[in-house]
mmCIF file of C-alpha atoms and ligand atoms in Angstrom:
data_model
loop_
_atom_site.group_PDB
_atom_site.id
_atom_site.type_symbol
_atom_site.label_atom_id
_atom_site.label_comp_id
_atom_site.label_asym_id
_atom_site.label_seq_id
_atom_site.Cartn_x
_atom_site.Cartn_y
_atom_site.Cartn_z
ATOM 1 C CA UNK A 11 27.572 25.075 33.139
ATOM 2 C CA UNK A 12 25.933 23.266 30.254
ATOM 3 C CA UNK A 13 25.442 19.631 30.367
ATOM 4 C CA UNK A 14 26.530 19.061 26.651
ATOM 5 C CA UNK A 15 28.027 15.534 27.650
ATOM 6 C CA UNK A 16 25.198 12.752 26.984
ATOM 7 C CA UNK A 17 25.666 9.729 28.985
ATOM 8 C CA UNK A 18 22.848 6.167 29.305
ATOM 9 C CA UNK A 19 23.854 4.348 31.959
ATOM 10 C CA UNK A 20 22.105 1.079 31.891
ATOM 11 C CA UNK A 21 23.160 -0.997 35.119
ATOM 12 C CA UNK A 22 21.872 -4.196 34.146
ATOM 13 C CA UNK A 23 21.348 -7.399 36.861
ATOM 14 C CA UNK A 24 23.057 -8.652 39.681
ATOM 15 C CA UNK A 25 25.306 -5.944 41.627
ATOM 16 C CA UNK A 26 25.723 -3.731 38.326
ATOM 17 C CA UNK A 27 22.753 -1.210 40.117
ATOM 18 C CA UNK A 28 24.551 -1.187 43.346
ATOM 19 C CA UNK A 29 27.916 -0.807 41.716
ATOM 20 C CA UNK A 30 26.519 1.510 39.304
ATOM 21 C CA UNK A 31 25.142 3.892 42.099
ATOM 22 C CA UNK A 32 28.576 4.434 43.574
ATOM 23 C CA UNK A 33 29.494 6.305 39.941
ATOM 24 C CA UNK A 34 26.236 8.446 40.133
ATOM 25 C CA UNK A 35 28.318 9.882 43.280
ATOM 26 C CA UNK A 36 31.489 10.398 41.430
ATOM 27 C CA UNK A 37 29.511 11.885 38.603
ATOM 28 C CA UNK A 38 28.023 14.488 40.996
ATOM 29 C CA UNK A 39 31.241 15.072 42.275
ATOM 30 C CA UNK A 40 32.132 15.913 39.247
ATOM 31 C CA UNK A 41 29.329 18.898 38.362
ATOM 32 C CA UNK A 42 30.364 20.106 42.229
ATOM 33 C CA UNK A 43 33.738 19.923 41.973
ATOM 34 C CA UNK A 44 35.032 19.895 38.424
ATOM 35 C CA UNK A 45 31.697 21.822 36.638
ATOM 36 C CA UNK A 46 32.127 19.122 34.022
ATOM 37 C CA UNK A 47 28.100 18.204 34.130
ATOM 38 C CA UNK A 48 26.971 15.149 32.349
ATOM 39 C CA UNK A 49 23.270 14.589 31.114
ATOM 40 C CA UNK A 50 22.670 11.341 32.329
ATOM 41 C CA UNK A 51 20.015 8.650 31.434
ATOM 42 C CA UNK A 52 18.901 5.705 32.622
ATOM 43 C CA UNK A 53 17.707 2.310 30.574
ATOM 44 C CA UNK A 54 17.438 -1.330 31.081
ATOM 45 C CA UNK A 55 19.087 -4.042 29.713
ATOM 46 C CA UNK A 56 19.940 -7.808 30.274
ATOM 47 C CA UNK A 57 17.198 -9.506 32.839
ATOM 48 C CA UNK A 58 15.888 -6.326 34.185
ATOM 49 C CA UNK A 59 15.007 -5.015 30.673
ATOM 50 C CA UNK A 60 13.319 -8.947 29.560
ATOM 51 C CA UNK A 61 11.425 -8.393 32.811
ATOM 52 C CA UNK A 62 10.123 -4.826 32.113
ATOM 53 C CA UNK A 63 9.926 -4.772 28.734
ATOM 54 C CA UNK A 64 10.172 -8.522 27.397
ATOM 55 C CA UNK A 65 13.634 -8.365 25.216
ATOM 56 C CA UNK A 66 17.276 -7.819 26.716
ATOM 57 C CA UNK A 67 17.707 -4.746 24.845
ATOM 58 C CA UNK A 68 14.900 -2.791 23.207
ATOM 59 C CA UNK A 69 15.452 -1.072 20.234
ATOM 60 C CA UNK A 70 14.532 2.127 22.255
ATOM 61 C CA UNK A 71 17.578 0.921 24.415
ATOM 62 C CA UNK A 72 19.486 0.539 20.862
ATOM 63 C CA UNK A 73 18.241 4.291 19.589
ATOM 64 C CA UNK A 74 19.188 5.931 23.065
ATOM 65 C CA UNK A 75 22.530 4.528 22.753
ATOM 66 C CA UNK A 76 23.345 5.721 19.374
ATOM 67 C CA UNK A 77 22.008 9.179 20.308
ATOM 68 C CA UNK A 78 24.195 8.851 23.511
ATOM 69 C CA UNK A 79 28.323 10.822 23.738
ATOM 70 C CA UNK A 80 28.780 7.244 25.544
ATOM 71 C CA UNK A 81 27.206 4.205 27.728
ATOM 72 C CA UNK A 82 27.762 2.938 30.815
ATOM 73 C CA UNK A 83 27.181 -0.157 31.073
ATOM 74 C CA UNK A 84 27.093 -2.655 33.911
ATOM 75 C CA UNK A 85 26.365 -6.347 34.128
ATOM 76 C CA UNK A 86 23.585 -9.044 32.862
ATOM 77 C CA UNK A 87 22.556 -12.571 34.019
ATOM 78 C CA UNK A 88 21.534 -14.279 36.755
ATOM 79 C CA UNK A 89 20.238 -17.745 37.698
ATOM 80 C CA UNK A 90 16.823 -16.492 37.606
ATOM 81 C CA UNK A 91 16.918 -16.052 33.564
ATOM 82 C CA UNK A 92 19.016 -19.348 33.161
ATOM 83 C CA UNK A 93 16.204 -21.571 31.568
ATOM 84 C CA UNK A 94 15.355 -19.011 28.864
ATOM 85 C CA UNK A 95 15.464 -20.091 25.011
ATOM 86 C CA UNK A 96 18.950 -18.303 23.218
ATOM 87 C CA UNK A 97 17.099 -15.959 21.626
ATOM 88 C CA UNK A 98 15.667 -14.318 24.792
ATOM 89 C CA UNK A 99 19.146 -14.540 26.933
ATOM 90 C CA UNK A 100 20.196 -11.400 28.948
ATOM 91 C CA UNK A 101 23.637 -11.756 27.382
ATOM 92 C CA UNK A 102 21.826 -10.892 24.129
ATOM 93 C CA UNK A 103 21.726 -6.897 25.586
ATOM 94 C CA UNK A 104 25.818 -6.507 25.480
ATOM 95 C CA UNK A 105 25.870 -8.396 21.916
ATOM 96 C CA UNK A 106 23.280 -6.325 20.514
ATOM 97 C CA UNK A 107 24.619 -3.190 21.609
ATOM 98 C CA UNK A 108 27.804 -4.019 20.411
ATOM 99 C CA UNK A 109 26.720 -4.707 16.994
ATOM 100 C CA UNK A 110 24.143 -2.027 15.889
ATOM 101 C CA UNK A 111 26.490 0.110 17.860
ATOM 102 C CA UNK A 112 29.364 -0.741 15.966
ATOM 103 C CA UNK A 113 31.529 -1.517 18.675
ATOM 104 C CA UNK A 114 34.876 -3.601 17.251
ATOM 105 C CA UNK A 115 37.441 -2.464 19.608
ATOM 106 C CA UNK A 116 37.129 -4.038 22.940
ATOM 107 C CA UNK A 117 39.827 -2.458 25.041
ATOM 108 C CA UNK A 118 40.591 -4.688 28.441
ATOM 109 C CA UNK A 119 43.809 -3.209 30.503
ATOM 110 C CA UNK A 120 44.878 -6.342 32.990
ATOM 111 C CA UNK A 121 47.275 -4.316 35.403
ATOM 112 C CA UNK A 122 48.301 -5.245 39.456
ATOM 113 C CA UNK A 123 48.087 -1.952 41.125
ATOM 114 C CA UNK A 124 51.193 -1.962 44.064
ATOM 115 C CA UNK A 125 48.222 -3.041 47.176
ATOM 116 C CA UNK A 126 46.603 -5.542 45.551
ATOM 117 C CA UNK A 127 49.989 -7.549 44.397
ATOM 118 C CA UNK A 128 49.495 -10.125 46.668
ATOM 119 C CA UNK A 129 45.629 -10.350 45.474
ATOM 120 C CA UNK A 130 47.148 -12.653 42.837
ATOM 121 C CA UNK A 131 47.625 -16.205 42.594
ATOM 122 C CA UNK A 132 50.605 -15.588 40.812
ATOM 123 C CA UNK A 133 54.351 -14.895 43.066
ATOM 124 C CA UNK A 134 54.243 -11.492 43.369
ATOM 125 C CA UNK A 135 57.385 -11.398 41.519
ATOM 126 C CA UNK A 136 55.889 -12.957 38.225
ATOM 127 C CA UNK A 137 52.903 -10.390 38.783
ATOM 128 C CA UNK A 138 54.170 -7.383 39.824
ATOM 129 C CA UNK A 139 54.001 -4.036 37.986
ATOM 130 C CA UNK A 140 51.932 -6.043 35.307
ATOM 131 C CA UNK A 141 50.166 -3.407 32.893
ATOM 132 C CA UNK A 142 48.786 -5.364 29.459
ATOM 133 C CA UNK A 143 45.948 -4.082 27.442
ATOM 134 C CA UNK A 144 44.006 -7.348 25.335
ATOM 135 C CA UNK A 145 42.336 -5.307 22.258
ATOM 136 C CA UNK A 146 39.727 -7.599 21.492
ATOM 137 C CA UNK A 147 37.069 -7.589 18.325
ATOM 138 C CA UNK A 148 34.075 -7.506 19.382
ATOM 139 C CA UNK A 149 31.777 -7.651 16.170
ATOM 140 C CA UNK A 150 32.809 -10.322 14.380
ATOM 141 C CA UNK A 151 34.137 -13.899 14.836
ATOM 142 C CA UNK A 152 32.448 -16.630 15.533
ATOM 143 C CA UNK A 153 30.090 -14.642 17.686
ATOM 144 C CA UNK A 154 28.224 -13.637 15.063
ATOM 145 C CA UNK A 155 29.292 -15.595 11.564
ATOM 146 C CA UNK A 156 26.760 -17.350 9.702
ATOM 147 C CA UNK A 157 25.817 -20.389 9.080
ATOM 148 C CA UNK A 158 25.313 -20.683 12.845
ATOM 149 C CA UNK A 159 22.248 -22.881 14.512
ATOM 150 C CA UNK A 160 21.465 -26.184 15.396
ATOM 151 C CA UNK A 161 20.007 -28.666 12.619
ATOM 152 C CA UNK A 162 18.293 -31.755 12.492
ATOM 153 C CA UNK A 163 19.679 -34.407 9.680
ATOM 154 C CA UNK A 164 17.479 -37.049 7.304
ATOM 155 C CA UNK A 165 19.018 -39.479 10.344
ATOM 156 C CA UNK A 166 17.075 -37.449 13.031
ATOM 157 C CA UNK A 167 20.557 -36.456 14.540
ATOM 158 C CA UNK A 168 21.040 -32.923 15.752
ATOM 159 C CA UNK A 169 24.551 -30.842 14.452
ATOM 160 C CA UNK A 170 25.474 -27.388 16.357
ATOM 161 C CA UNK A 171 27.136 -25.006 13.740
ATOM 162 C CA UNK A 172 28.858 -21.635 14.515
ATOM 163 C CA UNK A 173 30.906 -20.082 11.900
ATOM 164 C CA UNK A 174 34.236 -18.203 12.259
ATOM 165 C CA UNK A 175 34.452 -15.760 9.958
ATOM 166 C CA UNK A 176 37.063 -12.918 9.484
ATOM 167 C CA UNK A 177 36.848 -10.238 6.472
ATOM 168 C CA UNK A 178 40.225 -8.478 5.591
ATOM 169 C CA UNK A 179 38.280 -5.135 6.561
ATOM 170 C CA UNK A 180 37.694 -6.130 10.433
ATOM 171 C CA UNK A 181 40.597 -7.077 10.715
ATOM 172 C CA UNK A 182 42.461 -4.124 9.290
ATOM 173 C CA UNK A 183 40.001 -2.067 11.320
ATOM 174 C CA UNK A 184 41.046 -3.310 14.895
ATOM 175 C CA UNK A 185 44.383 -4.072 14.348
ATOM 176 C CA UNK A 186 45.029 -0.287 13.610
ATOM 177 C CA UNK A 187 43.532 0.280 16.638
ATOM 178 C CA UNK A 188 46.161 -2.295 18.535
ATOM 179 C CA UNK A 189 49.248 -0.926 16.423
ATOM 180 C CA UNK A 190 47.984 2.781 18.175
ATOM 181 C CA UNK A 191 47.475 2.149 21.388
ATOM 182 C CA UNK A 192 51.056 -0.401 21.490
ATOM 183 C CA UNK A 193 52.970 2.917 19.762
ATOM 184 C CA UNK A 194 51.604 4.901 22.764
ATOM 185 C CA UNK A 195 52.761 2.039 25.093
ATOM 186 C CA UNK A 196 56.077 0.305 24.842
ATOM 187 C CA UNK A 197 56.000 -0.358 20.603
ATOM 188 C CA UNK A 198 55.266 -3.680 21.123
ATOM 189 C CA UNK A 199 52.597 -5.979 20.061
ATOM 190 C CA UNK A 200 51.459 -9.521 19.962
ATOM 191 C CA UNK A 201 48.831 -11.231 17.311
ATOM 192 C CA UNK A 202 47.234 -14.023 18.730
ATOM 193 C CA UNK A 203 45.392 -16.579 16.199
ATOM 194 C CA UNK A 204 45.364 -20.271 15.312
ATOM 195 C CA UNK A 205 47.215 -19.574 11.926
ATOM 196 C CA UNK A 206 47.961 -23.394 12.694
ATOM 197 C CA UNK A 207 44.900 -24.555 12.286
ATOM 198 C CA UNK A 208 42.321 -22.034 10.909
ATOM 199 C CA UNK A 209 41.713 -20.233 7.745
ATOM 200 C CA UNK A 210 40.530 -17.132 9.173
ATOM 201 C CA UNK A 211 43.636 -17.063 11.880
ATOM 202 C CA UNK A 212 45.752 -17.134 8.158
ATOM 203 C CA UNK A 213 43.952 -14.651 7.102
ATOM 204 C CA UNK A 214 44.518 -13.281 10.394
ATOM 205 C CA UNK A 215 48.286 -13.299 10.705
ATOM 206 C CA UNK A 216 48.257 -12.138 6.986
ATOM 207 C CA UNK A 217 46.419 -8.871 7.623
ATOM 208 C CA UNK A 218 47.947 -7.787 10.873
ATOM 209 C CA UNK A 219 51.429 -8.216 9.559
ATOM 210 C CA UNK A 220 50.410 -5.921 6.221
ATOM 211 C CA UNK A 221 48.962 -3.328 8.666
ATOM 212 C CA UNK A 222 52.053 -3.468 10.366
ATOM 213 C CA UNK A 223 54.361 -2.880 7.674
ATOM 214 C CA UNK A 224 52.647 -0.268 5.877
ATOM 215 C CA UNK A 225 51.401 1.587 8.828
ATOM 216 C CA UNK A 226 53.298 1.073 11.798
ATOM 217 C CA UNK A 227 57.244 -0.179 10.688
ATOM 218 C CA UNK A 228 57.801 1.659 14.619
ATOM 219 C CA UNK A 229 55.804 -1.443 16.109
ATOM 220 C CA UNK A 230 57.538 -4.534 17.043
ATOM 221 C CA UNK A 231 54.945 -6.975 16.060
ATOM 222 C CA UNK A 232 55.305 -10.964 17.222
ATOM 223 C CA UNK A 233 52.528 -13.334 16.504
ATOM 224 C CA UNK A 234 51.469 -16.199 18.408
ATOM 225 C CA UNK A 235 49.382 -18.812 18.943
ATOM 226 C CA UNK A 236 45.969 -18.874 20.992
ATOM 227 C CA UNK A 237 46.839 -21.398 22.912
ATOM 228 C CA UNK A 238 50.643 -20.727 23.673
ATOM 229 C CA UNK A 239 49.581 -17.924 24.816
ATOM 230 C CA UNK A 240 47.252 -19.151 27.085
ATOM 231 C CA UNK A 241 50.499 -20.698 28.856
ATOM 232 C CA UNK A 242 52.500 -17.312 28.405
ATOM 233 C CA UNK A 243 50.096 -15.234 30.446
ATOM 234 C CA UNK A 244 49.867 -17.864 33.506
ATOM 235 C CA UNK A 245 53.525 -17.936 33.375
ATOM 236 C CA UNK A 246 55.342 -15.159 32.024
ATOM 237 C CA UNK A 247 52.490 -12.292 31.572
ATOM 238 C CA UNK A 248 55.242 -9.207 31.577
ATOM 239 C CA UNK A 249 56.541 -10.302 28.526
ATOM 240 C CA UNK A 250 53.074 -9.161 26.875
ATOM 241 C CA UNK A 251 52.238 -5.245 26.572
ATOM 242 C CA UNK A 252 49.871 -4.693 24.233
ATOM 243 C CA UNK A 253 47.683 -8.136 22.917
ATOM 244 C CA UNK A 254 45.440 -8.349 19.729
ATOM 245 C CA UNK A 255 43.001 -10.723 19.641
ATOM 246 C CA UNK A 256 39.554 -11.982 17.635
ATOM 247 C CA UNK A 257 36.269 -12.026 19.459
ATOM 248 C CA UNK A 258 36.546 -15.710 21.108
ATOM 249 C CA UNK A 259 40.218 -15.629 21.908
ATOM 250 C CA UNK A 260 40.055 -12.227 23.343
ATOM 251 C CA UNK A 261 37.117 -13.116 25.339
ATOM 252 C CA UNK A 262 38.974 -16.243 26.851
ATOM 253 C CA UNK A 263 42.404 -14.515 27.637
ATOM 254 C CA UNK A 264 41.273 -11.322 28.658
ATOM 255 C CA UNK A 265 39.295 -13.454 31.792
ATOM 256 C CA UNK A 266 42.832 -15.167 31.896
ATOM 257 C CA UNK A 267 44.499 -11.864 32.376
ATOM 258 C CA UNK A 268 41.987 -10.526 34.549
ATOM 259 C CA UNK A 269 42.396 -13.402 36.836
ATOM 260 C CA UNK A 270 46.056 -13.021 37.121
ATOM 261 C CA UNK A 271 45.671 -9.897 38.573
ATOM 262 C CA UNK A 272 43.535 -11.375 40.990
ATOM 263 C CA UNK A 273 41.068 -8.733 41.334
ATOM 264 C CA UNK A 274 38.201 -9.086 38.955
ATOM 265 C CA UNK A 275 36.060 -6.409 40.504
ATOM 266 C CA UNK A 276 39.106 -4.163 40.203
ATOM 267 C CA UNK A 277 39.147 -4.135 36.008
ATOM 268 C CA UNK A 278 37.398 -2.016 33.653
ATOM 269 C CA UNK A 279 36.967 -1.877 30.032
ATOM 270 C CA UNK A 280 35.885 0.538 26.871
ATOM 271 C CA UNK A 281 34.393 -0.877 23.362
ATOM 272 C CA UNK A 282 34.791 1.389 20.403
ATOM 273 C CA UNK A 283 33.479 1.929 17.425
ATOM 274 C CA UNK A 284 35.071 3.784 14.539
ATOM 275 C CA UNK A 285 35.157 7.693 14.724
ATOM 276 C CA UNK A 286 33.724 9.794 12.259
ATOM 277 C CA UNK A 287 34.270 12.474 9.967
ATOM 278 C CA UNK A 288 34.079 14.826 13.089
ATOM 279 C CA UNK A 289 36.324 11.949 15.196
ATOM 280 C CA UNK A 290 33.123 11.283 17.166
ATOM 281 C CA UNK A 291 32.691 7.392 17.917
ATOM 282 C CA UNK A 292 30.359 4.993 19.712
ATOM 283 C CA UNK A 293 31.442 3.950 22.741
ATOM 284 C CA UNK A 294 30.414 1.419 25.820
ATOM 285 C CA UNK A 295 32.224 1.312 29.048
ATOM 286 C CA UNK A 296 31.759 -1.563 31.122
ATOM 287 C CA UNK A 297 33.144 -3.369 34.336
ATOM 288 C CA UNK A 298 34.958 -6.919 33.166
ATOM 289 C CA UNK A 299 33.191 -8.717 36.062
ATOM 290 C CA UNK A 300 30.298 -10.114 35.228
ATOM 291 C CA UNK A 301 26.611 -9.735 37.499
ATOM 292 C CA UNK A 302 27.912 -11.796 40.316
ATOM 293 C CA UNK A 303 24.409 -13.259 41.374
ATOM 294 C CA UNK A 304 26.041 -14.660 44.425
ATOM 295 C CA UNK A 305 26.701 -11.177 45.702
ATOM 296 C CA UNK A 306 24.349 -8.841 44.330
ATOM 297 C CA UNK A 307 22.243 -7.244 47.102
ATOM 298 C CA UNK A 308 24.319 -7.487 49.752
ATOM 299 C CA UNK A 309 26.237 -4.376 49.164
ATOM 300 C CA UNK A 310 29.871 -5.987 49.453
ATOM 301 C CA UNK A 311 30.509 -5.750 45.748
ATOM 302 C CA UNK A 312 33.377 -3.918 44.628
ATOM 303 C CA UNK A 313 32.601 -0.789 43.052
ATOM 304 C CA UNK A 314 36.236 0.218 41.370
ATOM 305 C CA UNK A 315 35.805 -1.842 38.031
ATOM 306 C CA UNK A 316 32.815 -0.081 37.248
ATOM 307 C CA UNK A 317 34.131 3.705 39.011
ATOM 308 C CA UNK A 318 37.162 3.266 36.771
ATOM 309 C CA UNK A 319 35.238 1.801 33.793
ATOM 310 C CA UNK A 320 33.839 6.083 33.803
ATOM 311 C CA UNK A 321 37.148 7.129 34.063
ATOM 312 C CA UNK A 322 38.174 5.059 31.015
ATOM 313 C CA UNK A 323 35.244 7.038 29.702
ATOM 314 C CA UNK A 324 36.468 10.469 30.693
ATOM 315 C CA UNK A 325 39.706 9.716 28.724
ATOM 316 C CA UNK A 326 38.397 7.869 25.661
ATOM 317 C CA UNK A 327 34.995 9.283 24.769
ATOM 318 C CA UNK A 328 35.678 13.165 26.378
ATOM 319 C CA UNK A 329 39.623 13.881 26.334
ATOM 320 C CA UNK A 330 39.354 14.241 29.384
ATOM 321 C CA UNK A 331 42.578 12.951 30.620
ATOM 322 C CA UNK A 332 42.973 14.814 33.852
ATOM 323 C CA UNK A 333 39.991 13.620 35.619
ATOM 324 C CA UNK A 334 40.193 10.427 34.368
ATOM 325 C CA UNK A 335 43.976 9.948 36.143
ATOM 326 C CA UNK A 336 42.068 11.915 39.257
ATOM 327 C CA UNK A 337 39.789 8.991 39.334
ATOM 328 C CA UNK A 338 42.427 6.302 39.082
ATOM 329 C CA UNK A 339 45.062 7.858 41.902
ATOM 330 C CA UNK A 340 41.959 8.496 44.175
ATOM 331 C CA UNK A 341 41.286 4.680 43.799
ATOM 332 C CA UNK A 342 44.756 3.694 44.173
ATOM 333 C CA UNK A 343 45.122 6.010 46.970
ATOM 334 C CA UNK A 344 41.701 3.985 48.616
ATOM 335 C CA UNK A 345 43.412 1.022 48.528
ATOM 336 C CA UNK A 346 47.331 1.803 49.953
ATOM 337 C CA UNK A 347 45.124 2.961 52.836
ATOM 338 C CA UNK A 348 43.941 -0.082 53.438
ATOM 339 C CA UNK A 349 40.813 -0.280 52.316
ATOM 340 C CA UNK A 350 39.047 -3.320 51.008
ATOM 341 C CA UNK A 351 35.617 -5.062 49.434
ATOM 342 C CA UNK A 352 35.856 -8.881 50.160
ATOM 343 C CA UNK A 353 37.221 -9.866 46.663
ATOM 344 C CA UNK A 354 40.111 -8.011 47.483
ATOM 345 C CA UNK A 355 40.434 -8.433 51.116
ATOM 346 C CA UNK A 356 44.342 -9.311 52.419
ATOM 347 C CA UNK A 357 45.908 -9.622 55.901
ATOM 348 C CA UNK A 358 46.225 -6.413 57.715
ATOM 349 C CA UNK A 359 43.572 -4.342 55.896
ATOM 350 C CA UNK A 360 39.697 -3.432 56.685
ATOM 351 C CA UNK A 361 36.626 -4.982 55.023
ATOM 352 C CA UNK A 362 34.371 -2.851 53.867
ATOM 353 C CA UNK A 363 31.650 -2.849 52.031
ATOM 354 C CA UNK A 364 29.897 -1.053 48.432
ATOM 355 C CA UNK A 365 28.978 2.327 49.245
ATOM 356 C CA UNK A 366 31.923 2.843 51.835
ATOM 357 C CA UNK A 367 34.382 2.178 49.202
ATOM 358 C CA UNK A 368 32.896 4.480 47.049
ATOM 359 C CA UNK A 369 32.758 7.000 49.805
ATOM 360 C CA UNK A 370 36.540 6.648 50.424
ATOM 361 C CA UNK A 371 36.754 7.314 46.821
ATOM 362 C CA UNK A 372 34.973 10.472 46.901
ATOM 363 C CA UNK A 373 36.895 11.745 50.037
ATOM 364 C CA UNK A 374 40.026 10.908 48.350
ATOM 365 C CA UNK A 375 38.951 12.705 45.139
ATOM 366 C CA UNK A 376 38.006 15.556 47.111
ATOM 367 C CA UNK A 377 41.433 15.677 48.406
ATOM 368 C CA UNK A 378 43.273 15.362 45.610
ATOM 369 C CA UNK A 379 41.226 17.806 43.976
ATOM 370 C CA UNK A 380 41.702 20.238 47.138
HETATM 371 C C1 IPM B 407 32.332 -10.641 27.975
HETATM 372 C C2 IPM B 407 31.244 -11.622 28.291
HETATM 373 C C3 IPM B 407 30.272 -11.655 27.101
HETATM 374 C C4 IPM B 407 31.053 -12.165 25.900
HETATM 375 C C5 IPM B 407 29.000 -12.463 27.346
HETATM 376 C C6 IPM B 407 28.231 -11.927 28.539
HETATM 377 C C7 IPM B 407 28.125 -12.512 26.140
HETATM 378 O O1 IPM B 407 31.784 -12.868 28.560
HETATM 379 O O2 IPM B 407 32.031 -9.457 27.772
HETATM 380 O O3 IPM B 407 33.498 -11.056 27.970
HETATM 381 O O4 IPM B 407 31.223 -13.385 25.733
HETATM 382 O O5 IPM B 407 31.493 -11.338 25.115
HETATM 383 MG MG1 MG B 408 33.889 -12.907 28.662
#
């Protein structure tokens, strides 16, 4: 068995270590039971990394990560790095990685599993069977656009500038990848922008709907505003199947959509770069949840947002379709047993905590796999 796949896991702050250690099981269970072996590193990033090594992502981090098959990535922040200046925030080790990485395609599934339908806020008729995927860009926007900073005028007054800023390419680039994944789903997508009231969400609605046309005439495309759909998803959210979104919209209704299912620690995610000549890409895997200070070291966090976020990684970075779906029923299967970690608790089933859920998981998977 030759451990040819290259994985850096970099846990991060808050419960992403104690989350993260629950996957180092299923990973061995993999090379025991599968003999799919993985070479697997380990880095810093986010608080931990400005502790150890004084910036939220090194550029060691950064060369590792390139020279990685994929990361795993888990959560920063915490209170204890709130009072730093910008440029030395924890948040600054996703962003980084995403950009020198490359990584434009922020995939984010929002989907009630049977259980957990009364997890939601939502009537469990309004919520049940929902299964949306937000593509989200994740390089560009206002995130990063220039002119952004905070000036002082000849008055003395202060101004705060970010820029929104769209280029035909980006957009081209992760709509193709929404048109794709909607043509393996149900056909059908939905643009969100603020065509209304922004250049760049013109430019926007211009692009997609040329991408569409020339590329995907299959796709039932709709467009619609930011904000409308904002209402749509607390309201109506099985109209939506697949949702395409820039960097600040996505980032807004994809915790939207997350919270409708009503089980945050339950939701993972893949970014993804563009594939090269030999169709190999960059790619990050991370839970949606964030660090959840509150939590973290009192093993009670949920571990199947960031167990699932590797099986997103089996299928996306390794083909490896089969194991990832092994992953997913063996969850499932955890939680029609009964099974729960406090987010998710409901009447009638058992509270348990990290590394017991991750157990169940792993007995599960060894049945399954039986
Ligand atoms: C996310 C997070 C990040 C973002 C933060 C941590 C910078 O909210 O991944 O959605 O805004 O992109
Ligand atoms: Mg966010």
């Amino acid at each position: 068995m030759t451990a040819n796949k290259k994985l850096l896991v970099l846990p991060g702050d808050g419960i992403g270590p104690e989350v993260m250690r629950e996957v180092r099981r299923v990973v061995d269970w993999m090379s025991r039971r599968r003999s799919v072996s993985f070479q697997v590193e380990e880095g810093l990033v986010g608080g931990a990394a400005l502790d150890a090594e004084g910036t939220p992502c090194s550029d060691e981090t950064v060369e590792r990560a390139k020279a990685a098959d994929a990361v795993l990535f888990g959560s920063v922040g915490g209170p204890k790095w709130d009072g730093l200046p910008f440029d030395r925030r924890p948040e600054l080790g996703i962003l980084r990685l995403r950009q020198e990485l490359g990584l434009f395609a922020n995939l984010r599934p929002a989907t009630v599993l049977d259980p957990l339908v009364s997890a939601s806020s939502l009537k469990p008729e309004v919520v049940r069977g929902l299964d949306l995927m937000i593509v989200r860009e994740s390089t560009g926007g206002i995130y990063f656009g220039e002119p952004r900073g905070i000036e002082t005028g000849a008055d003395g007054k202060r101004r705060g500038i970010d820029t929104e800023v769209y280029t035909e390419d980006e957009i081209v680039r992760v709509a193709r990848v929404a048109f794709e994944l909607a043509r393996g789903r149900s056909g059908k997508l939905t643009s969100i922008d603020k065509a209304n009231v922004m250049q760049s969400g013109r430019l926007w609605r211009a692009v997609v709907g040329e991408v569409g046309k020339a590329e995907f005439p299959d796709v039932q495309l709709s467009n619609m505003y930011a904000d409308n759909c904002a209402m749509q998803l607390a309201s109506n959210p099985r109209q939506f199947d697949v949702i395409l979104a820039g960097n600040l919209f996505g980032d807004l209704l994809s915790d939207l959509a997350a919270a409708l299912t009503g089980s945050l620690g339950m939701l993972p995610s893949a970014t993804l770069g563009a594939p090269d000549a030999a169709g190999r890409r960059h790619a990050l895997y991370e839970p949606i949840h964030g660090s959840a200070p509150d939590i973290a070291g009192k093993g009670i966090a949920n571990p199947c947002a960031q167990i699932l976020s590797f099986a997103m990684l089996l299928r996306w970075s390794f083909g490896m379709e089969e194991d990832a779906r092994l992953i997913e029923q063996a969850v499932e299967k955890v939680l029609a047993g009964g099974l729960r970690t406090a987010d998710i608790m409901a009447a009638g089933t058992a509270r348990v905590g990290t590394s017991v859920m991750g157990e169940a998981i792993l007995r599960e998977l060894d049945k399954l796999a039986a």
